[in-house]
Every structure is written in structure tokens, then in C-alpha cells.
Amino acid sequence: AQGGGTGGDYKQYMNYSKYMNGGAQGGGSPAMLDASNPSVPASAADCNTTEQLKAWRKQSLGRVDQYTPQAYQHFAEAPIEQEYSKNHARITGEPEPAAAPATPMSAADCKTEDELKAWRKAQEKQIKQWVPQGFQSNALKPIEEVYEKNLARIKAPTQDSGAHAPADKSRGKSDDTDKADAVKGSDDSDKTDDVND
């Protein structure tokens, strides 16, 4: 072979132009797909009719199918669907669809039982999606424990809080008194140590 022998016949790959513009398949990069179909706007915001918007969505989802592994396609499809909904409302003159309320990041951030349930549902969804089924029960236990703890926290203020307040105050007072006595006692023992020295 020419050129040193061990490199093989690399010259067959030197004509890279056949790989550009998608070659015979008509594929190519996302920018080239837009250029190959000029009737489809490059972004949803550029669409002026529902037909253009539907064509944009079809083309965008087609790119996701072509370039994104099946397991991750839902991540790429979600923003496309959001953009489609937003621009569909703009074109048709309908109010924009309300975004779902954000799920709190931690159970401690939840202020209502509904928020806490949404948090638990989101946590369980992640576990069921990413943790092998044989290990899911172990992963779900801490979520349930945190849920129960925070459910008690959320419900606590609504339960007859007036009856518990005096007991809490007196208990707090005795704790303070005990602490004061302990400090006083340690001060007295320090004095006796000084006298004995």
C-alpha cells in the first residue's frame, strides 16, 4: 500500500464532500434541514399560521427522533411541545396555557398537603424511572418517611394548637429554669474549687 503501508487506504475517505449535506440520504445537520425545506420556519416564533407551526413541530420532533437516543427523547420533546403550545396560543389568539405549578425541591419547602403530595409523586417518579425494580422498595422507604414527617409538620398547626401552647410555655420555662440552675450550680462549684486551692 502507498504511504507507509500500516495506514490502510485512507484516501477513500478524503472526499468528505459526499458526507456533507446529508449525502444521498438527505439528512444533515439541523440547519441544513431548515435550508432543505424553506417553507418551514426555523423557530416557532417565526410561524404565522397553524400550518407553519405544525410543520415546524413535525420537523423538530423528526430531528429528535433522528438524533436523540430513544431513552432521552422525552427530554428533548418537552421543550418543543411547550414552544408549540405557547405559539399556538399566540397565533390563534387564545390565552396561553397555564404552566403547571413548580414542584418544591424538598419536602421541607412544602406548605400544603397538595405540594407535599406533588413532591412525593415527583420523587417516586424519579426512583421508578432510574432505579432498577429490585432496589426500588429500599429507595422509596426514605421518601415515605420524609413524607410522613412533613405531613405531620403541615397538619400540626391546624390541630387544636391553643390547648398545647400553655403546656409548651411551662415546659419551656422549666427547661430554662433547669438550665439556669445548672449554670448557677456550676458557678458555685467553681467558687468552692477556688476556696479549696
C-alpha positions as MATLAB code, in Angstrom:
seq = 'AQGGGTGGDYKQYMNYSKYMNGGAQGGGSPAMLDASNPSVPASAADCNTTEQLKAWRKQSLGRVDQYTPQAYQHFAEAPIEQEYSKNHARITGEPEPAAAPATPMSAADCKTEDELKAWRKAQEKQIKQWVPQGFQSNALKPIEEVYEKNLARIKAPTQDSGAHAPADKSRGKSDDTDKADAVKGSDDSDKTDDVND';
ca = [
       0.000    0.000    0.000;
       1.126    3.528   -0.646;
       2.146    5.927    2.113;
       3.752    3.574    4.644;
       1.523    0.521    4.499;
       0.000    0.441    8.001;
      -2.447    3.341    7.495;
      -4.573    1.443    5.028;
      -6.308    3.128    2.142;
      -7.439    6.303    3.869;
      -7.658    8.183    0.576;
     -11.103    6.751    0.005;
     -12.288    8.972    2.862;
     -10.575   12.141    1.653;
     -13.579   13.248   -0.406;
     -15.560   14.401    2.608;
     -17.957   16.451    0.493;
     -20.043   13.335   -0.065;
     -20.718   13.291    3.697;
     -21.819   16.906    3.771;
     -25.430   17.944    3.180;
     -26.590   14.532    4.267;
     -25.197   12.726    1.249;
     -27.728   10.664   -0.666;
     -29.999   10.235    2.364;
     -30.884   13.936    2.506;
     -30.050   14.075    6.210;
     -27.556   16.544    7.537;
     -27.325   18.964   10.376;
     -30.410   20.699   11.795;
     -29.544   23.951    9.999;
     -29.396   22.066    6.713;
     -32.806   20.529    7.339;
     -34.284   24.026    7.563;
     -32.493   25.004    4.355;
     -33.776   21.908    2.577;
     -37.383   22.908    3.341;
     -37.650   26.690    3.141;
     -41.396   26.666    3.793;
     -40.765   25.587    7.402;
     -39.663   28.460    9.668;
     -36.511   27.924   11.722;
     -38.272   28.666   15.027;
     -41.814   28.514   16.373;
     -41.762   32.266   16.955;
     -41.299   32.784   13.195;
     -44.512   30.881   12.393;
     -47.534   32.951   11.345;
     -50.077   30.193   10.671;
     -51.018   26.999   12.432;
     -49.940   25.058    9.326;
     -46.433   26.530    9.590;
     -46.385   25.823   13.302;
     -47.448   22.195   12.770;
     -44.748   21.802   10.108;
     -42.161   23.303   12.494;
     -43.213   20.884   15.241;
     -43.152   17.876   12.911;
     -39.693   18.808   11.670;
     -38.381   19.487   15.189;
     -39.726   16.192   16.533;
     -38.273   14.451   13.480;
     -34.829   15.783   14.404;
     -35.285   14.498   17.933;
     -36.200   11.052   16.598;
     -33.227   11.091   14.270;
     -30.508   12.423   16.570;
     -31.564   11.621   20.141;
     -31.426    8.160   21.722;
     -34.875    6.740   22.474;
     -34.351    6.804   26.252;
     -33.711   10.564   26.221;
     -36.190   11.740   23.605;
     -38.775   12.864   26.146;
     -36.265   15.420   27.484;
     -35.880   16.958   24.036;
     -39.570   16.715   23.119;
     -40.898   18.550   26.184;
     -39.486   21.999   25.258;
     -40.699   21.559   21.677;
     -44.226   20.847   22.897;
     -44.080   23.840   25.266;
     -42.942   26.114   22.459;
     -45.657   24.714   20.211;
     -48.389   25.348   22.815;
     -47.164   28.862   23.536;
     -47.007   29.839   19.866;
     -50.269   28.075   19.003;
     -51.977   30.273   21.590;
     -50.253   33.334   20.095;
     -51.372   32.510   16.553;
     -54.961   31.567   17.422;
     -55.382   34.419   19.899;
     -56.260   32.069   22.751;
     -54.855   32.586   26.243;
     -51.553   30.876   26.833;
     -51.909   27.557   28.662;
     -51.134   27.922   32.353;
     -47.871   26.365   33.374;
     -48.081   23.688   35.992;
     -47.024   24.965   39.398;
     -43.433   24.128   40.183;
     -42.935   21.169   42.462;
     -40.996   22.120   45.607;
     -37.397   20.911   45.586;
     -37.596   19.480   49.101;
     -40.333   18.280   51.408;
     -39.339   20.950   53.910;
     -40.294   23.612   51.335;
     -43.862   22.301   51.080;
     -46.511   24.481   52.743;
     -49.628   22.462   51.858;
     -50.551   18.824   51.683;
     -51.037   19.115   47.906;
     -47.493   20.450   47.479;
     -46.173   17.622   49.628;
     -48.069   15.043   47.566;
     -46.673   16.571   44.370;
     -43.159   16.419   45.854;
     -43.603   12.752   46.782;
     -45.007   11.908   43.351;
     -42.031   13.585   41.639;
     -39.564   11.740   43.886;
     -41.257    8.397   43.281;
     -41.312    9.027   39.534;
     -37.541    9.560   39.544;
     -36.959    6.392   41.549;
     -39.217    4.305   39.306;
     -37.577    5.725   36.198;
     -33.919    5.313   37.167;
     -33.623    2.691   39.929;
     -33.830   -1.000   38.999;
     -37.088   -2.546   40.159;
     -35.399   -4.882   42.635;
     -33.967   -1.905   44.528;
     -36.933    0.466   44.335;
     -38.512   -0.522   47.657;
     -35.308    0.416   49.505;
     -35.132    3.723   47.656;
     -38.820    4.536   48.256;
     -38.741    3.973   52.049;
     -36.866    7.195   52.914;
     -39.204    9.188   50.674;
     -42.217    7.832   52.548;
     -40.575    8.583   55.906;
     -39.834   12.180   54.904;
     -43.365   12.486   53.538;
     -44.937   11.300   56.804;
     -42.702   13.563   58.907;
     -43.550   16.629   56.813;
     -47.230   15.725   56.626;
     -47.297   15.798   60.431;
     -45.500   19.159   60.343;
     -48.034   20.615   57.897;
     -51.044   19.272   59.794;
     -49.721   20.247   63.251;
     -50.677   23.969   63.166;
     -54.259   23.156   62.148;
     -54.839   20.820   65.081;
     -56.080   22.462   68.336;
     -52.835   24.408   68.802;
     -54.300   26.540   71.622;
     -54.513   23.619   74.060;
     -50.847   22.751   73.624;
     -49.462   26.281   73.917;
     -49.598   26.686   77.741;
     -48.006   23.290   78.309;
     -45.249   24.201   75.858;
     -44.664   27.525   77.614;
     -44.481   25.964   81.063;
     -42.232   23.227   79.755;
     -40.002   25.821   78.100;
     -39.920   27.813   81.333;
     -38.902   24.806   83.399;
     -36.221   23.960   80.844;
     -34.888   27.486   81.156;
     -35.034   27.262   84.950;
     -33.214   23.923   84.895;
     -30.540   25.416   82.647;
     -30.200   28.422   84.940;
     -29.885   26.146   87.983;
     -27.275   24.053   86.215;
     -25.257   27.144   85.323;
     -25.683   28.519   88.856;
     -24.621   25.192   90.327;
     -21.521   25.069   88.156;
     -20.682   28.633   89.190;
     -20.980   27.623   92.873;
     -18.727   24.616   92.368;
     -16.153   26.856   90.685;
     -16.160   29.092   93.757;
     -15.643   26.188   96.120;
     -12.774   24.963   93.976;
     -11.165   28.406   94.252;
     -11.538   28.366   98.047;
     -10.029   24.909   98.340;
      -6.978   25.895   96.269;
];
